[in-house]
Each structure stands twice: as C-alpha cells, then as structure tokens.
Coordinates of C-alpha atoms in Angstrom, one line a residue:
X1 CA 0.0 0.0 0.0
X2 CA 2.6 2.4 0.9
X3 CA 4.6 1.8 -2.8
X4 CA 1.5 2.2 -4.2
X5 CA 1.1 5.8 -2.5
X6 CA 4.6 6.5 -3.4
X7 CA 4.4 5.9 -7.5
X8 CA 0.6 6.0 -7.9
X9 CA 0.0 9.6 -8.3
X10 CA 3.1 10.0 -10.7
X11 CA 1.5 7.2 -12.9
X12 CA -2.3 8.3 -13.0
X13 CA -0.2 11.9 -13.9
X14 CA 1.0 10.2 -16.8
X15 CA -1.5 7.9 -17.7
X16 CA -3.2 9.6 -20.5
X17 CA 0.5 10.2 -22.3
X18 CA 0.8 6.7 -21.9
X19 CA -2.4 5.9 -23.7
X20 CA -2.0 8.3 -26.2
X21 CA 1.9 6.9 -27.5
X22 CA 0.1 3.2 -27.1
X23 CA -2.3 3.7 -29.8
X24 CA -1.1 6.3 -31.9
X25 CA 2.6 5.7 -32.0
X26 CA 2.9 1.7 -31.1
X27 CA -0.7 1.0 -31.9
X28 CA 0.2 2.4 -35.5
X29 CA 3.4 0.9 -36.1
X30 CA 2.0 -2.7 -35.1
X31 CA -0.6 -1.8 -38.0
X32 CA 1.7 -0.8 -40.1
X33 CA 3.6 -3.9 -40.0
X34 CA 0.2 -6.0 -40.3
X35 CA -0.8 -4.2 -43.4
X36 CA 3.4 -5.0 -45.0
X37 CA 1.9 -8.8 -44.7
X38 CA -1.2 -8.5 -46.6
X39 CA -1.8 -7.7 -50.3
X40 CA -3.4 -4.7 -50.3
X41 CA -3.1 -3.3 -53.5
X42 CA -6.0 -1.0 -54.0
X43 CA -7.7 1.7 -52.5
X44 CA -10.1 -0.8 -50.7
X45 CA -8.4 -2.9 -47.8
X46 CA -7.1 -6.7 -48.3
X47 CA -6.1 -7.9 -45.4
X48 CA -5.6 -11.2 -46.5
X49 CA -2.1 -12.3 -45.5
X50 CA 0.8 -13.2 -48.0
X51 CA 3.1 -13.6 -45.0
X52 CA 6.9 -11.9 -46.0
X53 CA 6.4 -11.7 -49.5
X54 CA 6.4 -7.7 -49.5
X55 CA 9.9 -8.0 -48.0
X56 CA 11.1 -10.3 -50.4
X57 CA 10.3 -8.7 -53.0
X58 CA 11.5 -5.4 -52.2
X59 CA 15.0 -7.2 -51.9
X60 CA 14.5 -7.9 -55.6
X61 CA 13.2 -4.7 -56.6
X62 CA 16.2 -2.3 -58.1
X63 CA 14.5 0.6 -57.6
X64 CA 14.3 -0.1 -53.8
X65 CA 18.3 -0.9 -53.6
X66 CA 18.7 2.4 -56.4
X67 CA 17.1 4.5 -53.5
X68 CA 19.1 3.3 -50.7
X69 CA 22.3 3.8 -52.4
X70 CA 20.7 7.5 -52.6
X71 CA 19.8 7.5 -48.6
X72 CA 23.8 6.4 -48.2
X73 CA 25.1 9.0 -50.2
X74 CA 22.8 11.6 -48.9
X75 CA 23.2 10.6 -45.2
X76 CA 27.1 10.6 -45.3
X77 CA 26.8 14.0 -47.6
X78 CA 24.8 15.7 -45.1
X79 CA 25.9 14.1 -41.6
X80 CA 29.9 14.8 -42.5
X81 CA 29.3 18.3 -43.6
X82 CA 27.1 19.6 -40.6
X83 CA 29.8 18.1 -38.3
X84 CA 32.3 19.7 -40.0
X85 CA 31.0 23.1 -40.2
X86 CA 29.1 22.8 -36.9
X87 CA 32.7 22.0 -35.5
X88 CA 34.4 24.8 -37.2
X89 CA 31.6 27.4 -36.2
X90 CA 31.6 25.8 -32.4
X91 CA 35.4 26.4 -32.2
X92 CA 35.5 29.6 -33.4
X93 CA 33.0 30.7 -31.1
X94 CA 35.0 29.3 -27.9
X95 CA 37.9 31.5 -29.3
X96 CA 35.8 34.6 -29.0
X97 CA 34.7 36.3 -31.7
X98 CA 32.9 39.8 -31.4
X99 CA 29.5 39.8 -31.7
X100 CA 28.7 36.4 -30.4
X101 CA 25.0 36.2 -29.4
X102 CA 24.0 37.7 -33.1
X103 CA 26.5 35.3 -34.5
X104 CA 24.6 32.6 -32.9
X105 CA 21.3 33.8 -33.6
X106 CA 22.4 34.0 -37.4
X107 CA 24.0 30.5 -37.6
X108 CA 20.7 29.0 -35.7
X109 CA 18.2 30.6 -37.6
X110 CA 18.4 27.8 -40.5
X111 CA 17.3 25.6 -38.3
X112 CA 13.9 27.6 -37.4
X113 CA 13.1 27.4 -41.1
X114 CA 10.9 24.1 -42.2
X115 CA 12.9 22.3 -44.9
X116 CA 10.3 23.1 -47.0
X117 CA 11.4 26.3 -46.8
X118 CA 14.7 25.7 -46.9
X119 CA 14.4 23.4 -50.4
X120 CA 12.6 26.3 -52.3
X121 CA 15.4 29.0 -51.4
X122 CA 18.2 26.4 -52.4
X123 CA 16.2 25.1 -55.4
X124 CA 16.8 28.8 -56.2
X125 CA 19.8 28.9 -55.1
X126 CA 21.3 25.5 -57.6
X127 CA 19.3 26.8 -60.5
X128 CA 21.6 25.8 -63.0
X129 CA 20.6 28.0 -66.2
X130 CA 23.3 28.8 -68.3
X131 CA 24.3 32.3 -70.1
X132 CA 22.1 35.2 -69.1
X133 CA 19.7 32.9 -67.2
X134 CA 22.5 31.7 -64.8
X135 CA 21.5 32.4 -61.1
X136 CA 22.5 31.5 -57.8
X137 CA 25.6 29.6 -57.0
X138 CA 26.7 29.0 -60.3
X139 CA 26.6 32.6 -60.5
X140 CA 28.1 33.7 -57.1
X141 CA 31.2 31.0 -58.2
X142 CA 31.1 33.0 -61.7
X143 CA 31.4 36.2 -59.9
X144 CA 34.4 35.8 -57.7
X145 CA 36.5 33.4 -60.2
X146 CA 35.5 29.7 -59.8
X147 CA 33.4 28.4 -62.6
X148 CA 35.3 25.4 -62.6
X149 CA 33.0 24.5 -59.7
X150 CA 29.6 25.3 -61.8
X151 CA 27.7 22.5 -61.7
X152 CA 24.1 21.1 -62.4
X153 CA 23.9 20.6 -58.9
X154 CA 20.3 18.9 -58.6
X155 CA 19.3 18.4 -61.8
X156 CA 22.7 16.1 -62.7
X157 CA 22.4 12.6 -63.9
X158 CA 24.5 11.3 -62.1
X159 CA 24.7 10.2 -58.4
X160 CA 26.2 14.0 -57.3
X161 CA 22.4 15.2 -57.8
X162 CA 21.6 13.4 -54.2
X163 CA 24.9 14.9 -52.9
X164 CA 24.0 18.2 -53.6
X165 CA 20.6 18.2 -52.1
X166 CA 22.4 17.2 -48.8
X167 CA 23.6 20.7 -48.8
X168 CA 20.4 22.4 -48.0
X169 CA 20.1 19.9 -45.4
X170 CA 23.4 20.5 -43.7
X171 CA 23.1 24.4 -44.1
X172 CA 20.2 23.9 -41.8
X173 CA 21.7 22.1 -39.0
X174 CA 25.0 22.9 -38.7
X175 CA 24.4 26.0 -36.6
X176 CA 22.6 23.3 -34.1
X177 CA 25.5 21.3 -34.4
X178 CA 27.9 23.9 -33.9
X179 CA 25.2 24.8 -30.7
X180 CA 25.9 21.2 -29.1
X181 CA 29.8 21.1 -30.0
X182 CA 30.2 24.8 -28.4
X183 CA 28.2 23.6 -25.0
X184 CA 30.7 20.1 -25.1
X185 CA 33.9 22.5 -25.4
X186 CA 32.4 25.2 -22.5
X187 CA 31.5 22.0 -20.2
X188 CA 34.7 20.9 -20.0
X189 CA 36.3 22.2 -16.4
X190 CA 38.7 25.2 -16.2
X191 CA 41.2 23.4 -14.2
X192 CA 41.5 20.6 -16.3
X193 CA 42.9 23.1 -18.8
X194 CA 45.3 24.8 -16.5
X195 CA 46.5 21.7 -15.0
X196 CA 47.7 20.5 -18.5
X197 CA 49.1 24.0 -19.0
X198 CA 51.1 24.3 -15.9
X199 CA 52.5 20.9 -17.2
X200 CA 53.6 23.1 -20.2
X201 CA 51.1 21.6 -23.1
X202 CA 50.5 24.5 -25.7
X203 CA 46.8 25.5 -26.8
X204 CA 46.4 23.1 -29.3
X205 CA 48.2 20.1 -27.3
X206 CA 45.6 21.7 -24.7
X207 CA 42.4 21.4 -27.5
X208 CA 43.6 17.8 -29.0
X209 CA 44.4 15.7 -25.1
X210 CA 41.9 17.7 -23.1
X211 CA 39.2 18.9 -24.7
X212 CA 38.7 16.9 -27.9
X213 CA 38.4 13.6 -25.4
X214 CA 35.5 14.9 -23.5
X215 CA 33.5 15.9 -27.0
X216 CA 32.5 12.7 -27.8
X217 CA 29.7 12.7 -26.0
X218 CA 28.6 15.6 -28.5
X219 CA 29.6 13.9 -31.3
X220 CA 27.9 10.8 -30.7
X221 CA 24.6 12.6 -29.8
X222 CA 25.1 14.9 -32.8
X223 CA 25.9 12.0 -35.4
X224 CA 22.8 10.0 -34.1
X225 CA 20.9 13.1 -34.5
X226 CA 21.5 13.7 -37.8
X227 CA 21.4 10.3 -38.9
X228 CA 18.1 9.7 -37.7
X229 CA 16.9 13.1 -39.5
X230 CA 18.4 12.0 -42.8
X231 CA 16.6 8.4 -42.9
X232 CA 12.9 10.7 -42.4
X233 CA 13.8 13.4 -44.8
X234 CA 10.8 13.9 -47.1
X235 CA 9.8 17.7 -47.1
X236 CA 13.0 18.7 -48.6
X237 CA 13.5 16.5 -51.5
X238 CA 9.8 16.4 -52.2
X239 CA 9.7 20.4 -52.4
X240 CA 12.9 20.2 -54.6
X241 CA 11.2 18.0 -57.5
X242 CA 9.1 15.3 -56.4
X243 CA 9.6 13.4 -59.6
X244 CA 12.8 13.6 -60.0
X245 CA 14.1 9.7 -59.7
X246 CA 18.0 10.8 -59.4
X247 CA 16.5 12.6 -55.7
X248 CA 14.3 9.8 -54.4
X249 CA 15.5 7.9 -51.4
X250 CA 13.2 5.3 -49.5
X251 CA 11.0 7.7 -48.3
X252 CA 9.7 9.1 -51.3
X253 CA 9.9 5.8 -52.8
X254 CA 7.3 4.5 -49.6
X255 CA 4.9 8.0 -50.6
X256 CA 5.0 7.2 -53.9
X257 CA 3.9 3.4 -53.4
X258 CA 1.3 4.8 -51.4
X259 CA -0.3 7.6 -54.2
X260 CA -0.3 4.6 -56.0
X261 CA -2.6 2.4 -53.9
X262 CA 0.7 0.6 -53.2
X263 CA -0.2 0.6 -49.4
X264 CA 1.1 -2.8 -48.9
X265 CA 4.6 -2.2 -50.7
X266 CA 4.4 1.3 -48.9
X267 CA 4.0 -0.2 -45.2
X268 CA 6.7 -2.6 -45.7
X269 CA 9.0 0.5 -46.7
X270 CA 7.8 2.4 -43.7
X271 CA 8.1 -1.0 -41.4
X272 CA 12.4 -1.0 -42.6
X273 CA 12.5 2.3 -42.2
X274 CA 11.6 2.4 -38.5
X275 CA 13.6 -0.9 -37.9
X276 CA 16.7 1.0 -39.1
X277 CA 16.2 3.8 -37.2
X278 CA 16.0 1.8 -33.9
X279 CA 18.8 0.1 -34.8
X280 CA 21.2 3.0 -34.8
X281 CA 19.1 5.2 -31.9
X282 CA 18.3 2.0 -29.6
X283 CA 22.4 1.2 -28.3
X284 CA 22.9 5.0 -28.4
X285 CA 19.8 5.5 -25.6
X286 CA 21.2 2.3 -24.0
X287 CA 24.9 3.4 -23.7
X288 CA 23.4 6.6 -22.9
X289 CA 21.4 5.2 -19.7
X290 CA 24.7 3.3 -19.2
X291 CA 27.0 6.1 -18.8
X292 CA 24.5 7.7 -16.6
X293 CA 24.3 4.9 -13.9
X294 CA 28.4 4.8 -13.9
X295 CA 28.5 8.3 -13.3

C-alpha cells in the first residue's frame, strides 16, 4: 500500500500520455507492419495475408536498392558536412569572436526554417541556367572566379544530384551542431585546462588531449541526430522535385507506393525504415542510460 502511495500519483499523472503513445505511435506501427503482410493493393483494404512476400520482394526490386544507395550518399553528404562546419563554427565561437549572441542567432536561424522552406530557397539557389539565365551559386562561383565549380547541382544525372541536395540539409543544422559542440567544449572544467598548462602543453596540445576527449559525447549525440533526420527526410526532396528519380531515397519511394494504392509495398517500406532507425538510436539511448548509472 505504501509503494502504491509512493508511485501511484506519478502514474495516474502520466496515464493519458501513456495511452495516447500506445495507440497512436505503437498502436500504428503494429498496423503498419500487419498491413506490409497482406496484399493490399488497392484503394479498398485486403487484409488477406501473403506472410513476408512484400519483404522479399523489395529485396528484388532495383529501384528499392537504387534508392538506398541515394539515402547512403545523402546521409554521409549531409551528416559529414554539418559536423564539419558545426565543428568549425563551435570552435570559433570558444575563441571569442565579437559579436557572439548575433552570431549565434544567425547561424541558428536555418534551423527555425521548415525544410520546406529551406528546399525552395536552395532550389533557387542550384538553378543551373546557363548564359544570361545563370543564377544562384553557379553565378556567385562566376562572380568571384570559380566556374570550374559550376555544376548542375540537382538536376545532374548522375549520383552528385543526391549529394548536392544534402547541402540544404546541412546548411540547416549545422548551426545546431555547432550549438551542441560549443556547449561540449564550455562544459569541460577550467582546471583541467590549467592543469595540462602548468604541465607546459600549448593551446592546441591543450584542445587535441583535453578537450577533444571529452566531445565525444557531442559527437555521438550529434551524429545520431542527424542520422536519424536523414533516414525521415521527405519535405526537402519532395519540395525540390518530387519526380525527379535521381533525388528519391526510401521515403519518397514509400509516398509514392502509397499515391499509387501501393499501401502494402508502402507499409513494408515504412516497417524497414523504422527498424533502421531503432537500430542506430536504440544502443545509443542504451549506452546513454549506461553512462549515466556509472557516473
């Protein structure tokens, strides 16, 4: 009776989240994965079940494996840059620059934009029209001297199309990248600096033994991050061309099964999908937990 006082109000406080992530968010996922067993094939539901057969045959499908060679490239793309310049930003913020907070603000902003947003200004931006018509970057690198880097950015044939529509993507979230790095480099304590400085390390023996250690933390939490927002990216290459088959990862693939009363095909899509994602977030929240408890 008296553990039942102790956690009992906590729980009927919580209760109705609970009920509400049972149904709509496990209830939906477990339907999701009933309907990637069945047939259905039209816009009236078949439930009948064909067991894995959806699943075997998106193995055998080429546009499926065509798509995930574009999630690969576009994850690495986009997950390498933002840590890059999110690193670069962060340090250059711990060195002190003037003008800080609206430095911050700037480089954060991005971020408040939907990628919806985002994919129409850079859509813009990698126009890729040639003579009087050329605009945006392929102009700004005409301008100052570099139109060996002109490219068709986008609307290439080849697999750099899916590279360069990681670069919206990354301009979005780096400046929350560079947010999480520049909290790991200010966490670390002032006397573990000093301490290797008395001992007669210089600043960058200082960054690379001291600080860089202690940001891994960041960059695992960062890298998982990002990850995990580049398997669910939709709005951006949908709003950048919908059609276009040298953009289309997994995701669009699954919406575009679905327009085409392909719900079964779509579900099993959506099923991988989330099975992918848990694999890569699950051991991070579980060494997380871990770390936790040790310290």
């Amino acid at each position: 009776m008296r553990r039942i006082r102790k956690w009992g109000p906590g729980l009927l406080l919580i209760s109705p989240s609970l009920v509400l992530l049972a149904v709509f968010v496990y209830g939906f996922l477990g339907w999701n994965f009933q309907i990637s067993l069945t047939d259905w094939q039209s816009l009236m539901p078949v439930y009948s079940t064909t067991g894995f057969d959806n699943y075997s045959n998106l193995v055998a499908d080429d546009t499926w494996w065509r798509d995930v060679n574009h999630l690969v490239i576009y994850t690495v793309v986009f997950v390498v840059g933002a840590l890059i310049v999110g690193f670069v930003l962060a340090l250059l913020m711990e060195k002190g620059v003037w003008g800080e907070g609206v430095l911050k603000s700037v480089y954060l902003f991005p971020m408040a934009m939907s990628f919806i947003a985002t994919a129409i200004v850079w859509r813009w931006l990698m126009d890729n029209g040639t003579g009087d018509n050329t605009a945006g970057l392929n102009k700004l690198l005409g301008s100052v001297g570099l139109s060996f880097l002109k490219g068709d950015w986008h609307k290439s044939d080849s697999e750099f199309a899916i590279a360069a529509v990681a670069i919206p993507a990354g301009w979005a979230l780096s400046g929350y990248i560079m947010a999480l790095f520049l909290a790991g480099m200010r966490g670390v304590p002032d006397e573990l600096r000093e301490a290797a400085r008395v001992d007669g390390a210089t600043e960058r023996q200082v960054f690379w033994h001291v600080v860089r250690p202690l940001l891994w933390p960041a960059t695992m939490s960062a890298t998982v991050i990002l990850v995990h927002i580049s398997m669910k990216t939709f709005d951006l290459l949908y709003a950048i061309n919908p059609k276009d088959a040298s953009i289309e990862t997994p995701a669009l693939y699954m919406y575009r099964s679905m327009g085409g009363y392909l719900y079964a095909r779509g579900a099993t899509i959506a099923t991988i999908l989330v099975i992918a994602m848990a694999v890569i977030i699950v051991p991070y929240i579980w060494y997380t937990m871990r770390s936790e408890r040790r310290s």
